[in-house]
Amino acid sequence: MNPLVSVGCLPEFNRVEAHHVVPGVKQVVKELEKDLLELECFAASSFGENGGDLWEALVHPFERILDRLTVVWGIVSHLKDVKDSDALRAAVDEAQPLRTNFLLRLGQSKALYQAFEKIRNGALFDTLNEAQQRVVEGRLKDAILNGVALEHEKKVHFNEIQQELEKLLNKFSENVLDSTKLFGKLVTDISVLEGLPETALALAAQAAVSNGYEGANAKSGPWLITLDSSMYSGVMRFARNRDLREEVYRADITVASGESFDNFPVITRILELRQQKAELLGCENHAQVSMLQKMATLDSCHALLEKLHSCSRAAAIRDMRELEEFVRSENSEEDENLFHWDIPYWTERFREAKLDMNDEELRPYFSMPNVMDGLFSLAKRLFGVHIEELEENTPVWDKEVKLYKVAECASGENLGYFYLDPFSRPHQKRSGNWMGVVFNRSHAAVQKGGGVRLPVAHIVCNQAPPLPDQPSLMTFYEVVTMLFHEFGHALQHLLSKQDEGLVAGSEGIEWDAVEIPSQFMENWCYDRNTLMSFAVHYRTGQELPEALYTKLKSSRTFFSASNVLYLVSRSLIDLKLHAKLEAVNSKEIYNLCNKVAGEILILPPLPEDKSICKFLHLFATTEYAAGYYSYLWSEVLSSDAFGAFEEAGLENETAVKEAGKLFKQTILELGGGRAPAKVFEDFRGRGPSINALLRHRGLVV
């Protein structure tokens, strides 16, 4: 049996091979086409007025159809992200049109649209609960955005656009991965790597071993420098060799922009097609289309970005002047001119001098197993859930992947499961960190015996793997942005109490609100009780010294203004690219990106900076296109949400648990079943304020 055709309680990830993809997707789509025809026949009939019967007869079958294809394709696309191969790419390319065609057919079904419209405009709508009403309204909006109102040539053109876009998004991602893999600098003289900490040298030696240099080790080499995120960060922040930093920096900003893997034509075509699609839907540009699925409007989005720009710019200029003064005080040869590849290195030295602390000094206190234990303890403390690793022989895609169970502490009720794929595999796993959905919580998915299907997620990271004599050691930045951040996404998925799968977890949530739980969890890394629960030296067992904790907390606002400007710059580039450009070509795109960055950033980009060609959020996905601002929009809400705990008193355990219980009952459990603005008010008792973000970022006195 093809493992994609019949998916059990957990997918058989270990059995799925490239040759299963096309026949599996074909069979699933064929069966779903039959189910869709039957549902359309029912929808076209004069169905009864009994709300419960109608929901079970119309909405739940619709959910099951969409869910089955989503699950199957989710398995395929996940394996492509974490276990890439030429054979799997070819299979995905062949199967993609089958999936896209069916989703268009489903989304453009007039019979289903009219049935949902009849529910929305009839007496039944008022008898539905809030989550069910959100399902109906969401389906109607999605149908419109899927082109249900289009006819004849316009519909054909819309569908052609969608097919081509899916291929281009895949191509963009593949070009980034392949181009990144092209760069590899073999070093045989350790003096070239002077300044690199032992962990970075070990990572470079491990990369050399993986590329056929048997016997490579941290002390004697050889060492292979790649653009893997952990290695890139190590070189830029610690390598004293300025030429090496420059070489690595220039390689990074030109990823996927050369002859072999050039993403400029891909970007150009994606922008053209998104503009054409927007016009077919009656909008001026793709940014307008995007805002139809967001909390923000274009005006409120630009207002936030302008506010953050104005609050950050003076501080960022001051930070840069202080950095330049520090470099001069060090009598460095580099004090004449600071280039882009100098900033990370000297910022790190300045931080070490100013705070008497460096990341490598901290790394031994953040072994990944200890951090995981601390994270799980925090989840228990705040939300009353117990997390345990399942030791049984679970089918996984890599030997390092683990499966965890989440349950209520009080009742023992099982809430769901998540996989953790923690370590980098540069030659087969895409960069970055993310949480993905395997199954949504869903009543409709359980057709026999009632009950609810439990949610399942996967958390994928690119942490440096353990070495023979030590566990994987994390930087504090990795603790915050990798584990705590992605676990926040997983919590919203796993703790959802919505039984309607179409609005369970993050499903159905306006996209600029999906980062609230993830960014909220980041704040706890600066809480003393939380940090001290896992910051233990992996060799000695010594807790993080109090002096180091104080310095670590102070470091939160160090050069924070520059980081805000970077996010503002990226957000504005995104919005402007997805407005209607006068001319869509590589030169226009390049000029726009450099113009916006030059206006916002303190240090304008180099003329050869083509990092837009690796901007995966914009051109390898659909959700963040004209939506990258969501990180800052969500940060306003997440910071304000954490402010409730600060106001209650982080040392007041009773108050913290009460606030955690309310956060769970609102932000985490309600999912997409309630508008995020209302959910936030349920938790905070008022609308959001930007003040907490400015305070956490050190942008107010």
XYZ file of C-alpha atoms in Angstrom:
701
model
C 0.000 0.000 0.000
C 1.249 3.458 -0.921
C 1.866 5.225 2.447
C 0.400 8.451 1.055
C -2.944 6.906 0.112
C -3.855 5.713 3.571
C -2.387 7.808 6.383
C -2.848 6.355 9.856
C -2.632 7.900 13.313
C 0.887 9.068 12.444
C 2.378 9.273 8.933
C 4.898 6.627 7.944
C 7.585 9.165 7.145
C 10.230 6.447 6.972
C 8.372 4.619 4.201
C 7.583 7.522 1.877
C 9.929 7.547 -1.114
C 10.036 9.699 -4.226
C 8.361 6.984 -6.309
C 5.290 7.080 -4.015
C 4.544 10.752 -4.649
C 2.992 10.882 -8.110
C 0.875 7.685 -7.934
C -0.118 8.507 -4.355
C -1.265 12.044 -5.146
C -3.033 10.829 -8.306
C -5.033 8.245 -6.384
C -5.918 10.602 -3.553
C -7.052 13.320 -5.975
C -9.124 10.802 -7.951
C -10.916 9.691 -4.805
C -11.420 13.272 -3.651
C -12.907 14.266 -7.010
C -15.607 11.647 -6.448
C -16.238 12.941 -2.927
C -16.438 16.517 -4.224
C -18.992 15.612 -6.915
C -21.192 13.954 -4.304
C -20.921 16.971 -2.018
C -21.741 19.383 -4.858
C -24.843 17.369 -5.683
C -25.982 17.675 -2.095
C -25.104 21.381 -1.978
C -27.083 22.040 -5.154
C -30.158 20.336 -3.712
C -32.619 22.083 -1.461
C -31.034 20.893 1.776
C -32.953 21.204 5.021
C -32.893 23.959 7.586
C -31.599 21.880 10.498
C -28.302 23.490 11.428
C -26.710 20.458 13.049
C -27.616 18.119 10.213
C -26.478 20.649 7.618
C -23.170 21.171 9.345
C -22.494 17.439 9.412
C -23.720 16.956 5.844
C -22.036 19.930 4.161
C -19.287 21.572 6.190
C -17.655 18.495 7.673
C -17.422 16.633 4.339
C -15.892 19.779 2.848
C -13.358 19.872 5.683
C -12.518 16.179 5.202
C -11.870 16.698 1.499
C -9.574 19.656 2.079
C -7.924 18.005 5.063
C -6.986 14.797 3.285
C -5.160 16.554 0.483
C -3.544 18.978 2.931
C -2.210 16.103 5.034
C -0.861 14.163 2.052
C 0.781 17.174 0.455
C 2.053 18.277 3.842
C 3.955 14.991 4.158
C 5.442 15.390 0.686
C 6.469 19.036 1.039
C 7.839 18.405 4.524
C 10.091 15.614 3.258
C 11.258 17.873 0.453
C 12.235 20.496 3.063
C 14.109 18.101 5.345
C 15.286 15.306 3.031
C 15.754 16.941 -0.348
C 16.853 14.906 -3.372
C 16.726 15.188 -7.146
C 14.233 12.326 -7.326
C 11.919 13.946 -4.784
C 12.128 17.305 -6.552
C 11.156 15.688 -9.851
C 8.251 13.884 -8.209
C 6.990 17.064 -6.538
C 7.235 18.970 -9.826
C 5.129 16.306 -11.541
C 2.556 16.000 -8.760
C 2.188 19.716 -8.002
C -0.209 20.471 -10.908
C -2.524 17.657 -9.757
C -2.788 19.211 -6.310
C -3.157 22.757 -7.611
C -5.843 21.780 -10.120
C -7.913 20.078 -7.469
C -7.578 22.951 -4.988
C -8.709 25.362 -7.698
C -11.612 23.074 -8.536
C -12.590 22.932 -4.856
C -12.116 26.649 -4.245
C -14.038 27.618 -7.370
C -17.003 25.299 -6.801
C -20.050 27.492 -7.321
C -22.330 24.901 -5.735
C -20.331 24.972 -2.507
C -19.943 28.746 -2.577
C -23.681 29.211 -2.979
C -24.354 26.720 -0.195
C -22.062 28.578 2.219
C -23.584 31.857 1.052
C -27.049 30.473 1.790
C -25.933 29.597 5.307
C -24.400 33.058 5.797
C -27.538 34.876 4.686
C -30.093 32.532 6.246
C -31.634 32.098 9.672
C -29.211 29.292 10.458
C -26.226 31.596 10.718
C -27.401 33.129 13.989
C -27.765 29.674 15.539
C -24.127 28.785 14.844
C -21.445 29.327 17.460
C -18.748 31.931 16.865
C -16.198 29.436 15.545
C -18.703 28.002 13.060
C -19.583 31.500 11.874
C -15.859 32.168 11.316
C -15.679 28.949 9.278
C -18.505 30.087 7.004
C -17.141 33.593 6.535
C -13.652 32.231 5.965
C -14.828 29.802 3.293
C -16.648 32.586 1.445
C -13.605 34.861 1.536
C -11.298 32.035 0.412
C -13.627 31.189 -2.475
C -13.546 34.781 -3.710
C -9.743 34.853 -3.457
C -9.631 31.523 -5.293
C -11.509 33.069 -8.236
C -14.990 31.615 -7.755
C -16.545 34.741 -9.291
C -14.443 34.556 -12.457
C -15.829 33.237 -15.725
C -14.518 31.978 -19.062
C -11.146 33.403 -20.139
C -10.541 35.147 -16.831
C -11.009 31.923 -14.913
C -8.707 30.037 -17.281
C -6.066 32.762 -16.961
C -6.390 32.802 -13.156
C -5.842 29.047 -12.992
C -2.850 29.223 -15.312
C -1.358 31.896 -13.074
C -1.827 29.750 -9.981
C -0.186 26.727 -11.590
C 2.811 28.758 -12.690
C 3.140 30.455 -9.300
C 3.341 27.113 -7.505
C 6.199 26.033 -9.759
C 8.031 29.322 -9.306
C 7.795 29.236 -5.499
C 9.371 25.783 -5.561
C 12.040 26.939 -7.994
C 12.949 29.926 -5.840
C 13.486 27.722 -2.783
C 15.490 25.156 -4.739
C 17.759 27.857 -6.180
C 18.510 29.186 -2.702
C 19.367 25.735 -1.390
C 21.484 24.775 -4.418
C 23.299 28.103 -4.569
C 24.039 27.989 -0.850
C 25.537 24.523 -1.240
C 27.845 25.775 -4.006
C 29.943 27.849 -1.624
C 32.579 25.961 0.318
C 35.975 27.320 1.294
C 38.461 24.659 2.379
C 40.966 25.961 4.915
C 44.124 24.046 5.828
C 45.944 26.781 7.776
C 44.352 27.388 11.168
C 45.789 30.901 11.332
C 43.200 31.885 8.706
C 40.527 30.999 11.264
C 42.064 32.894 14.165
C 39.403 34.046 16.604
C 36.882 31.330 15.805
C 35.732 29.557 18.973
C 36.164 25.820 19.384
C 32.513 25.150 18.575
C 32.839 26.914 15.212
C 36.069 25.056 14.386
C 34.393 21.752 15.253
C 31.440 22.624 13.034
C 33.779 23.478 10.125
C 35.709 20.211 10.611
C 32.424 18.300 10.701
C 31.440 19.947 7.410
C 34.773 18.829 5.938
C 34.140 15.237 7.031
C 30.671 15.356 5.454
C 32.315 16.432 2.184
C 34.784 13.559 2.041
C 37.723 14.829 4.121
C 37.972 11.874 6.450
C 39.792 12.466 9.691
C 39.150 16.217 9.733
C 38.975 17.554 13.282
C 38.713 20.855 15.127
C 42.400 21.010 16.115
C 44.223 20.032 12.917
C 41.601 20.456 10.206
C 41.012 20.682 7.407
C 38.033 22.990 7.912
C 35.263 23.670 5.406
C 33.590 27.081 5.678
C 30.037 27.060 4.316
C 27.043 29.404 4.356
C 25.174 27.239 6.856
C 23.580 29.732 9.273
C 25.494 28.595 12.382
C 28.831 28.676 10.571
C 28.133 31.976 8.816
C 27.275 33.586 12.151
C 30.448 32.234 13.735
C 32.707 33.569 10.980
C 31.099 36.995 10.840
C 31.172 37.524 14.603
C 34.487 35.959 15.568
C 36.923 35.619 12.635
C 39.750 38.137 12.983
C 40.677 37.615 9.351
C 38.970 40.503 7.611
C 39.445 39.000 4.156
C 37.702 35.810 5.235
C 34.768 37.761 6.636
C 34.512 39.757 3.421
C 34.602 36.641 1.245
C 31.897 34.904 3.264
C 29.755 38.055 3.470
C 29.898 38.685 -0.273
C 29.030 35.049 -0.970
C 25.994 35.311 1.297
C 24.535 38.507 -0.209
C 24.810 37.073 -3.717
C 23.201 33.676 -3.049
C 20.933 32.616 -5.929
C 21.850 35.628 -8.065
C 24.539 34.120 -10.312
C 24.417 32.368 -13.652
C 23.844 28.863 -12.277
C 20.971 29.714 -9.941
C 19.567 33.153 -10.673
C 16.395 34.069 -8.802
C 15.962 37.521 -10.358
C 13.920 36.145 -13.299
C 11.939 34.030 -10.830
C 11.144 37.069 -8.661
C 10.224 39.119 -11.703
C 7.762 36.528 -12.929
C 6.272 35.957 -9.455
C 5.611 39.686 -9.069
C 4.084 39.883 -12.556
C 1.774 36.977 -11.858
C 0.737 38.243 -8.426
C -0.131 41.595 -9.974
C -2.166 39.929 -12.749
C -3.938 37.767 -10.190
C -4.779 40.806 -8.046
C -6.273 42.633 -11.012
C -8.394 39.607 -11.897
C -9.731 39.701 -8.327
C -10.592 43.391 -8.654
C -7.732 44.752 -6.547
C -5.092 47.317 -7.463
C -2.165 45.141 -6.413
C -1.149 42.093 -4.406
C -0.692 44.153 -1.230
C -4.423 44.875 -1.277
C -5.181 41.172 -1.720
C -2.898 40.309 1.172
C -4.600 42.757 3.529
C -7.941 41.032 2.992
C -6.547 38.229 5.175
C -4.902 40.377 7.852
C -5.772 42.306 11.007
C -4.038 45.406 9.668
C -4.973 47.706 6.839
C -2.319 49.165 4.551
C -2.695 52.494 6.350
C -2.315 51.038 9.852
C 0.580 48.882 8.680
C 2.487 51.855 7.242
C 1.671 53.888 10.364
C 3.277 51.215 12.560
C 6.380 51.016 10.384
C 6.753 54.797 10.380
C 6.344 54.918 14.177
C 9.017 52.267 14.676
C 11.323 53.969 12.179
C 11.044 57.298 13.948
C 11.531 55.713 17.388
C 14.593 53.741 16.292
C 16.598 55.882 13.915
C 18.254 58.263 16.391
C 19.166 55.359 18.687
C 20.616 53.372 15.765
C 22.742 56.351 14.681
C 23.986 56.760 18.251
C 24.830 53.037 18.427
C 26.841 53.258 15.209
C 28.799 56.287 16.423
C 29.629 54.509 19.683
C 30.770 51.466 17.717
C 33.049 53.595 15.530
C 34.531 55.230 18.632
C 35.134 51.835 20.171
C 36.935 50.549 17.063
C 39.163 53.651 17.081
C 39.939 53.070 20.741
C 41.148 49.567 19.871
C 43.749 51.011 17.465
C 42.571 48.626 14.796
C 43.603 48.826 11.160
C 39.874 48.729 10.416
C 39.062 52.008 12.172
C 39.341 54.052 8.974
C 36.273 52.519 7.351
C 33.827 50.013 8.761
C 32.406 47.808 6.036
C 29.408 45.480 6.224
C 31.560 42.461 7.062
C 33.127 44.402 9.940
C 29.909 45.339 11.739
C 29.040 41.904 13.227
C 32.647 41.320 14.294
C 33.136 44.671 15.991
C 29.628 44.736 17.437
C 30.473 41.470 19.170
C 33.768 42.903 20.479
C 31.967 46.058 21.647
C 29.346 43.985 23.427
C 32.047 41.914 25.106
C 33.805 45.071 26.289
C 30.691 46.931 27.367
C 28.915 44.022 29.066
C 31.974 41.891 29.893
C 30.275 38.894 28.292
C 30.371 36.885 25.068
C 28.185 34.208 23.528
C 30.879 31.542 23.641
C 31.247 32.083 27.380
C 27.517 31.436 27.690
C 27.203 28.534 25.269
C 28.253 25.782 27.767
C 25.289 26.820 29.939
C 22.830 26.168 27.110
C 23.097 22.509 26.182
C 20.132 21.620 24.034
C 18.849 18.836 26.346
C 18.833 21.221 29.320
C 17.125 23.958 27.328
C 14.430 21.510 26.231
C 13.842 20.466 29.859
C 13.533 24.105 30.892
C 11.153 24.857 28.045
C 8.919 21.936 28.988
C 8.977 22.999 32.648
C 7.842 26.490 31.631
C 4.945 25.014 29.632
C 3.917 23.051 32.720
C 4.213 26.115 34.956
C 2.262 28.475 32.696
C -0.223 26.227 30.957
C -0.480 23.103 33.089
C 0.712 20.657 30.431
C 3.135 17.753 30.701
C 5.468 16.886 27.829
C 7.285 13.594 27.495
C 9.349 11.925 24.803
C 7.855 8.747 23.355
C 10.492 6.060 23.262
C 8.645 3.532 21.106
C 9.707 2.846 17.552
C 8.055 5.792 15.810
C 8.406 6.156 12.026
C 10.535 9.274 11.450
C 12.489 10.753 8.522
C 15.880 10.968 10.281
C 17.488 9.131 13.175
C 17.824 12.345 15.187
C 14.076 13.102 15.074
C 12.126 12.578 18.300
C 8.386 12.429 19.002
C 6.813 14.036 22.080
C 3.392 13.728 23.696
C 1.567 16.690 25.280
C -1.033 16.076 28.004
C -2.977 18.031 30.618
C -1.318 17.731 34.028
C -4.566 17.844 36.006
C -6.651 15.336 34.051
C -4.041 13.402 32.082
C -5.991 14.171 28.888
C -3.852 13.674 25.802
C -3.711 16.906 23.793
C -1.448 16.046 20.856
C 2.028 15.223 19.614
C 4.969 16.967 18.031
C 8.152 15.868 16.276
C 11.439 17.671 16.866
C 14.048 17.645 14.087
C 16.792 19.658 15.808
C 20.012 19.561 13.809
C 21.351 21.054 10.598
C 21.802 18.846 7.509
C 22.979 21.439 4.952
C 22.947 19.152 1.914
C 19.348 18.001 2.267
C 17.550 20.315 4.688
C 16.555 23.889 3.946
C 17.841 26.649 6.184
C 15.880 28.352 8.933
C 13.608 27.125 11.705
C 9.892 26.475 11.471
C 6.833 24.779 12.907
C 4.730 22.779 10.471
C 1.358 21.072 10.750
C 0.908 17.332 10.309
C -2.724 17.140 11.545
C -5.094 19.814 12.815
C -7.353 19.110 15.754
C -10.613 18.047 14.112
C -13.934 16.434 14.952
C -14.820 16.023 11.289
C -11.711 13.910 10.633
C -13.060 11.208 12.990
C -15.943 9.659 11.067
C -16.451 6.550 13.178
C -17.032 6.474 16.907
C -17.056 10.244 17.403
C -14.408 12.091 19.369
C -11.720 14.322 17.932
C -8.500 13.803 16.024
C -5.628 15.183 18.038
C -3.254 17.766 16.562
C 0.259 16.788 15.463
C 3.059 19.216 14.570
C 6.725 19.166 13.690
C 9.339 21.645 14.890
C 12.317 21.857 12.546
C 15.559 23.584 13.553
C 19.054 23.933 12.150
C 21.040 23.770 15.369
C 24.675 22.669 15.240
C 24.737 18.906 15.955
C 26.414 17.433 19.030
C 30.089 16.489 18.951
C 31.529 13.173 20.152
C 32.461 14.619 23.547
C 29.710 17.179 24.131
C 25.985 17.786 23.543
C 24.722 20.384 21.106
C 25.531 23.746 22.703
C 23.351 26.724 21.813
C 23.972 30.424 21.697
C 21.471 32.442 23.684
C 20.144 33.846 20.407
C 19.423 30.298 19.245
C 17.671 29.510 22.514
C 15.376 32.490 21.995
C 14.681 32.420 18.265
C 14.954 28.721 17.576
C 13.468 26.657 20.387
C 11.329 29.096 22.387
C 9.965 30.836 19.295
C 9.008 27.731 17.338
C 7.663 26.017 20.445
C 5.294 28.971 20.859
C 3.828 28.218 17.426
C 3.504 24.555 18.391
C 1.696 25.415 21.627
C -1.031 27.285 19.774
C -1.452 24.318 17.459
C -1.391 21.643 20.176
C -3.429 23.350 22.911
C -6.276 24.432 20.659
C -9.741 23.538 21.930
C -11.435 24.210 18.613
C -12.988 21.037 17.227
C -13.708 22.682 13.878
C -10.518 21.835 12.002
C -10.888 24.825 9.680
C -10.285 27.199 12.612
C -8.217 25.000 14.962
C -4.750 26.059 16.090
C -3.385 28.747 13.790
C -5.770 27.719 11.000
C -8.068 30.576 10.059
C -6.138 33.182 12.073
C -5.374 36.439 10.302
C -1.739 36.031 9.308
C -0.353 39.108 11.039
C -1.465 37.592 14.363
C 0.119 34.140 14.005
C 3.439 35.225 15.530
C 1.897 36.281 18.859
C 2.452 32.977 20.757
C 5.949 32.466 19.333
C 7.179 35.963 20.168
C 5.433 35.818 23.539
C 7.482 32.736 24.459
C 10.737 34.523 23.560
C 10.205 36.945 26.449
C 10.529 34.163 29.011
C 14.183 33.652 28.118
C 14.905 36.922 29.948
C 12.897 35.940 33.028
C 15.276 34.993 35.820
C 13.324 32.019 37.192
C 12.851 30.561 33.736
C 16.432 31.048 32.575
C 17.971 29.697 35.766
C 15.866 26.543 35.446
C 17.933 25.396 32.456
C 21.104 27.539 32.315
C 23.429 24.936 33.827
C 27.008 24.262 32.696
C 26.973 20.968 30.853
C 30.291 19.783 32.372
C 30.301 21.148 35.928
C 26.577 21.385 36.653
C 27.117 24.960 37.882
C 24.179 27.355 37.482
C 24.644 30.475 35.381
C 26.300 33.030 37.675
C 24.037 35.863 38.758
C 26.425 38.421 37.257
C 26.148 36.734 33.853
C 22.350 36.709 34.066
C 22.346 40.461 34.785
C 24.589 41.085 31.776
C 22.496 38.824 29.597
C 19.346 40.720 30.477
C 21.107 44.010 29.753
C 22.142 42.699 26.337
C 18.515 42.514 25.215
C 18.501 46.131 24.097
C 22.070 46.165 22.777
C 21.911 47.464 19.160
C 18.178 46.699 19.238
C 17.351 49.846 17.273
C 19.378 48.622 14.292
C 17.487 45.341 14.356
C 14.170 47.210 14.301
C 15.342 49.264 11.323
C 16.314 46.055 9.527
C 12.795 44.633 10.033
C 11.200 47.927 8.972
C 13.379 47.970 5.851
C 12.479 44.393 4.893
C 8.797 45.066 5.548
C 8.746 48.185 3.370
C 10.634 46.437 0.562
C 8.022 43.689 0.685
C 5.078 46.103 0.559
C 6.572 48.232 -2.203
C 7.454 45.220 -4.353
C 3.866 44.047 -4.075
C 2.443 47.420 -4.997
C 2.055 47.957 -8.727
C 5.568 48.609 -10.050
C 5.958 50.804 -13.118
C 8.171 48.185 -14.694
C 8.773 44.686 -13.382
C 12.307 43.680 -14.241
C 15.508 42.748 -12.441
C 16.895 46.293 -12.553
C 13.715 47.840 -11.159
C 13.552 45.265 -8.350
C 17.229 45.728 -7.488
C 16.910 49.537 -7.502
C 13.812 49.505 -5.316
C 15.384 47.184 -2.727
C 18.574 49.213 -2.468
C 16.703 52.536 -2.423
C 14.426 51.512 0.457
C 17.261 49.886 2.410
C 19.434 52.957 1.823
C 16.726 55.243 3.210
C 16.057 53.152 6.322
C 19.325 51.499 7.327
C 22.234 53.413 8.869
C 24.716 51.582 6.643
C 23.291 51.352 3.098
C 23.667 48.027 1.255
C 26.598 47.367 -1.028
C 25.973 47.888 -4.749
C 26.372 44.130 -5.292
C 23.901 43.214 -2.524
C 21.300 40.935 -4.099
C 19.972 39.354 -0.921
C 16.437 39.771 -2.239
C 17.253 36.622 -4.232
C 17.227 34.553 -1.039
C 14.234 36.231 0.661
C 12.351 32.971 1.199
C 9.487 34.519 3.152
C 8.424 36.524 0.124
C 9.073 34.223 -2.787
C 9.017 30.642 -1.482
C 5.706 31.003 0.364
C 2.447 32.847 -0.168
C 1.567 33.797 3.428
C 4.295 36.403 3.985
C 4.067 38.074 0.576
C 3.022 41.649 1.433
C 2.931 40.338 4.986
C 6.492 40.414 6.301
C 5.442 43.335 8.514
C 3.532 40.672 10.499
C 6.597 40.078 12.659
C 6.456 43.650 13.947
C 2.658 43.787 14.087
C 2.560 40.595 16.155
C 5.390 41.865 18.349
C 3.218 44.772 19.454
C 0.598 42.297 20.681
C 3.021 39.702 22.072
C 5.007 42.302 24.021
C 1.810 43.762 25.433
C 0.614 40.265 26.337
C 3.839 39.584 28.247
C 3.341 42.972 29.876
C 0.351 41.465 31.693
C 2.713 39.023 33.428
C 5.146 41.826 34.256
C 2.328 43.864 35.775
C 1.168 40.856 37.813
C 4.751 40.347 39.045
C 7.070 37.746 37.570
C 8.095 36.708 41.098
C 4.458 36.219 42.110
C 3.974 32.550 41.236
C 0.221 32.571 41.902
C -0.310 35.612 39.665
C 1.915 34.154 36.924
C -0.052 30.909 36.898
C -3.368 32.781 36.780
C -2.164 34.903 33.858
C -0.811 31.759 32.154
C -4.170 30.058 32.541
C -5.956 33.013 30.939
C -3.385 33.190 28.110
C -3.967 29.505 27.439
C -7.763 29.874 27.492
C -7.674 32.791 25.051
C -4.639 33.144 22.786
C -3.777 29.426 22.656
C -7.120 27.626 22.853
C -9.398 29.824 20.751
C -7.276 29.574 17.590
C -8.967 30.933 14.492
C -12.423 30.489 16.022
C -12.486 34.091 17.151
C -11.104 37.265 15.567
C -7.598 37.901 16.982
C -8.454 41.458 18.033
C -11.279 40.086 20.202
C -9.088 37.272 21.521
C -6.443 39.789 22.568
C -9.062 41.910 24.340
C -10.329 38.774 26.106
C -6.842 38.295 27.516
C -5.701 41.872 28.110
C -9.044 43.519 28.868
C -8.302 46.237 26.281
C -6.808 46.765 22.851
C -3.049 46.492 22.230
C -0.502 49.189 23.096
C 2.925 49.661 21.496
C 4.480 50.796 24.782
C 5.641 47.336 25.917
C 7.430 46.712 22.603
C 9.244 50.041 22.854
C 10.220 49.290 26.447
C 11.445 45.757 25.673
C 13.436 47.106 22.746
C 14.954 49.880 24.839
C 13.475 52.575 22.622
C 11.936 54.629 25.428
C 13.672 56.107 28.441
